[in-house]
mmCIF file of C-alpha atoms in Angstrom:
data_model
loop_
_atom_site.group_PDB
_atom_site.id
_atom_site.type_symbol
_atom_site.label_atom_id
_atom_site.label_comp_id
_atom_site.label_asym_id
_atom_site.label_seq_id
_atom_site.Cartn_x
_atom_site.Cartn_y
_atom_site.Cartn_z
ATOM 1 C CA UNK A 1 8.359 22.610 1.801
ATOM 2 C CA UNK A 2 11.470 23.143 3.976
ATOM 3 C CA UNK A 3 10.310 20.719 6.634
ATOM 4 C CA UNK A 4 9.798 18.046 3.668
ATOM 5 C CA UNK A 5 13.400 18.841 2.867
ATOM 6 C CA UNK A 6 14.329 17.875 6.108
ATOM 7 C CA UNK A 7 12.729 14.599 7.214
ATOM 8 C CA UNK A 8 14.924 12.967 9.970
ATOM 9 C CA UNK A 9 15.696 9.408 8.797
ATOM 10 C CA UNK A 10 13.081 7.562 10.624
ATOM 11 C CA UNK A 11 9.989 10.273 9.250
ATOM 12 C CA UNK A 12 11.837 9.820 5.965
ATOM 13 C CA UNK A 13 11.793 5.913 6.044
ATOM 14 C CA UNK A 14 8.562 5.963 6.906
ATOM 15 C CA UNK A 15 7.597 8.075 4.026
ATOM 16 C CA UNK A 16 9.719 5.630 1.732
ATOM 17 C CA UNK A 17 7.791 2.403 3.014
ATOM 18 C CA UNK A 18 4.391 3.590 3.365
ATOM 19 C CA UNK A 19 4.766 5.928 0.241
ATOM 20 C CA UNK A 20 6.028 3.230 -2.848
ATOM 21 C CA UNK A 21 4.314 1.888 -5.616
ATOM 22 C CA UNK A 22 2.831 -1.515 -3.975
ATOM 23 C CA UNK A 23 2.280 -0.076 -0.588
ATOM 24 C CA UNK A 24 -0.216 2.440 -2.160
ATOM 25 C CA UNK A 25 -1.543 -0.380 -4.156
ATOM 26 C CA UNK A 26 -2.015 -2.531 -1.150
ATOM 27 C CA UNK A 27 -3.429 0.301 1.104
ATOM 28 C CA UNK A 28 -5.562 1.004 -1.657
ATOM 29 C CA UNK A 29 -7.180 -2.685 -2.625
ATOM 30 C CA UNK A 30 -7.685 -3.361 1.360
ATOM 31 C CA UNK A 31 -9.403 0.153 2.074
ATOM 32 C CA UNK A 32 -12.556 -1.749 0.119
ATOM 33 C CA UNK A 33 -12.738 -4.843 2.616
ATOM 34 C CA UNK A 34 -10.195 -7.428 4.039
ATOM 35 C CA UNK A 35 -8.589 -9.614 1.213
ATOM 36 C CA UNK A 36 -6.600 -13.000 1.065
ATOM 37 C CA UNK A 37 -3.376 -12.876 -0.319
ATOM 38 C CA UNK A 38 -4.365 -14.261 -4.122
ATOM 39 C CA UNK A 39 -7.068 -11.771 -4.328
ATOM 40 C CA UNK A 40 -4.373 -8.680 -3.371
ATOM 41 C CA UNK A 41 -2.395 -10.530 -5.961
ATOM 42 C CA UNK A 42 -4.610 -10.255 -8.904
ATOM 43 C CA UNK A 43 -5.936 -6.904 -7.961
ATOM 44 C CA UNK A 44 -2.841 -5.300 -8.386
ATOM 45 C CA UNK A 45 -1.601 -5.277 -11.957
ATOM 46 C CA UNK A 46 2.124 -6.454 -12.593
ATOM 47 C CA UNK A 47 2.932 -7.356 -8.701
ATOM 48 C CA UNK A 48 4.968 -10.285 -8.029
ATOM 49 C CA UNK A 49 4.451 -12.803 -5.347
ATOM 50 C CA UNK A 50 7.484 -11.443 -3.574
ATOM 51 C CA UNK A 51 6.945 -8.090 -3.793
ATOM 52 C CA UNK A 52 3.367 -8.611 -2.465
ATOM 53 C CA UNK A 53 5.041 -10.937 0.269
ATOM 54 C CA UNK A 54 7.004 -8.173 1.439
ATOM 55 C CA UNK A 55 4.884 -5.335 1.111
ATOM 56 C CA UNK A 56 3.126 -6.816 3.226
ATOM 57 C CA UNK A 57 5.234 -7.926 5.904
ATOM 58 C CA UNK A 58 6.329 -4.349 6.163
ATOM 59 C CA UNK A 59 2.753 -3.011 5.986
ATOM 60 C CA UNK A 60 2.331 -5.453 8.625
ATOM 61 C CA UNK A 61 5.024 -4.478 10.876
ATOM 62 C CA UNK A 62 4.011 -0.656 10.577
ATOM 63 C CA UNK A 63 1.204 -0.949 12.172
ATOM 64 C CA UNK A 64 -0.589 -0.427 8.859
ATOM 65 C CA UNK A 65 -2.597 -3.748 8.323
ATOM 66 C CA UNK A 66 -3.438 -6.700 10.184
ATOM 67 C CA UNK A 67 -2.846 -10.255 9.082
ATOM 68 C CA UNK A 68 -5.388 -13.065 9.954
ATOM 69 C CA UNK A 69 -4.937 -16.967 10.176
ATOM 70 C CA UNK A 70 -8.189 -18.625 8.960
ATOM 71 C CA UNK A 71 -8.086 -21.894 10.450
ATOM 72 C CA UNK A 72 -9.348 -23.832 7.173
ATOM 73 C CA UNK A 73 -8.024 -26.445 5.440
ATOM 74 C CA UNK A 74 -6.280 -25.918 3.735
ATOM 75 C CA UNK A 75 -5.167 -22.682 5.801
ATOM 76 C CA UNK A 76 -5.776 -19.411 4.363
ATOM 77 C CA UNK A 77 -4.750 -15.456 5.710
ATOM 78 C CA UNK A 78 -6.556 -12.532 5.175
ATOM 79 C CA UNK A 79 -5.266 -9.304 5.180
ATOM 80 C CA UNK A 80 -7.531 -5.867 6.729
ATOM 81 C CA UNK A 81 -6.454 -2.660 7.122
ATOM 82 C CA UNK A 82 -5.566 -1.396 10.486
ATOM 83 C CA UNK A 83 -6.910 2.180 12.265
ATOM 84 C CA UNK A 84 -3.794 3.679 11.657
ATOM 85 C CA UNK A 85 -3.830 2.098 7.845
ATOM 86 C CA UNK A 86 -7.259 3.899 7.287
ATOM 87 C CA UNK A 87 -5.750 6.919 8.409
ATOM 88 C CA UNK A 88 -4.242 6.826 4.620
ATOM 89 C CA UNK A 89 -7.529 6.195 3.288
ATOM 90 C CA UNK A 90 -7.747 10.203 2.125
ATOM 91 C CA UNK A 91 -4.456 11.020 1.202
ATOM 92 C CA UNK A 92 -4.683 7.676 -0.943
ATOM 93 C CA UNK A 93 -7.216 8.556 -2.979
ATOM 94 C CA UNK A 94 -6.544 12.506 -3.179
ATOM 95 C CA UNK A 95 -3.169 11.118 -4.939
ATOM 96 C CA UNK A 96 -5.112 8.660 -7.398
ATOM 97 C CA UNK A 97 -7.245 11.298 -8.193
ATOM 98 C CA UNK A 98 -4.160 13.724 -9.334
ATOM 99 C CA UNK A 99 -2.829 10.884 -10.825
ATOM 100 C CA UNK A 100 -5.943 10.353 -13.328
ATOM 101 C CA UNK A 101 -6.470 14.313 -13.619
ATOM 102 C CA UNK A 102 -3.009 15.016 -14.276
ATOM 103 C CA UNK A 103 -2.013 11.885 -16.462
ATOM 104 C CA UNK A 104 -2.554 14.224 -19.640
ATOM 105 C CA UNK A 105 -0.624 17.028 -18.932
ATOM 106 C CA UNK A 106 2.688 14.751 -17.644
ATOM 107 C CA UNK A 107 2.758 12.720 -21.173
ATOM 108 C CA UNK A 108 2.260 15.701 -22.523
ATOM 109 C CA UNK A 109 5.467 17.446 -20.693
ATOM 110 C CA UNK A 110 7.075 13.770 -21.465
ATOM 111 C CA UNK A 111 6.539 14.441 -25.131
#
């Protein structure tokens, strides 16, 4: 707990880009299978174009997913996660699941 406490700035920025709402959302979606960009789009409830245009970008720049020209006309990109992106794969879905199993007992401390 103490080491969490005391991220250094770059472990903590890390943790803050790979670690927010879309990121998780993105990470999540492109475990299943590469995606193009309106696909990520509508699987991910209430995300805007931007915000998927920059989650991605940053994903992108992590080293977390890969982007992919399609040379089609007219041009499309497709979006897979990386090695290191799969790495997440676990703790992903190990925080889904609390999310679902403990959904009850936060609205009920909410109330």
């Amino acid at each position: 707990r103490r080491e969490l406490a005391e991220l250094s700035g770059a472990r903590r920025e890390l943790l803050d880009q790979t670690l927010d709402k879309w990121s998780i959302s993105v990470l999540a979606v492109l475990c299943d299978g590469p995606q193009r960009f309106s696909r990520l789009r509508s699987e991910i409830e209430g995300i805007t174009q931007k915000s998927l245009s920059q989650t991605l970008r940053r994903l992108e720049r992590n080293g977390m997913i890969h982007r992919r020209v399609i040379d089609t006309s007219p041009i499309a990109v497709e979006y897979r996660i990386s090695d290191l992106g799969r790495t997440l794969e676990a703790p992903i879905a190990a925080l889904q699941a609390w999310a679902t199993q403990s959904l009850v007992d936060v609205e009920a401390a909410r109330d």
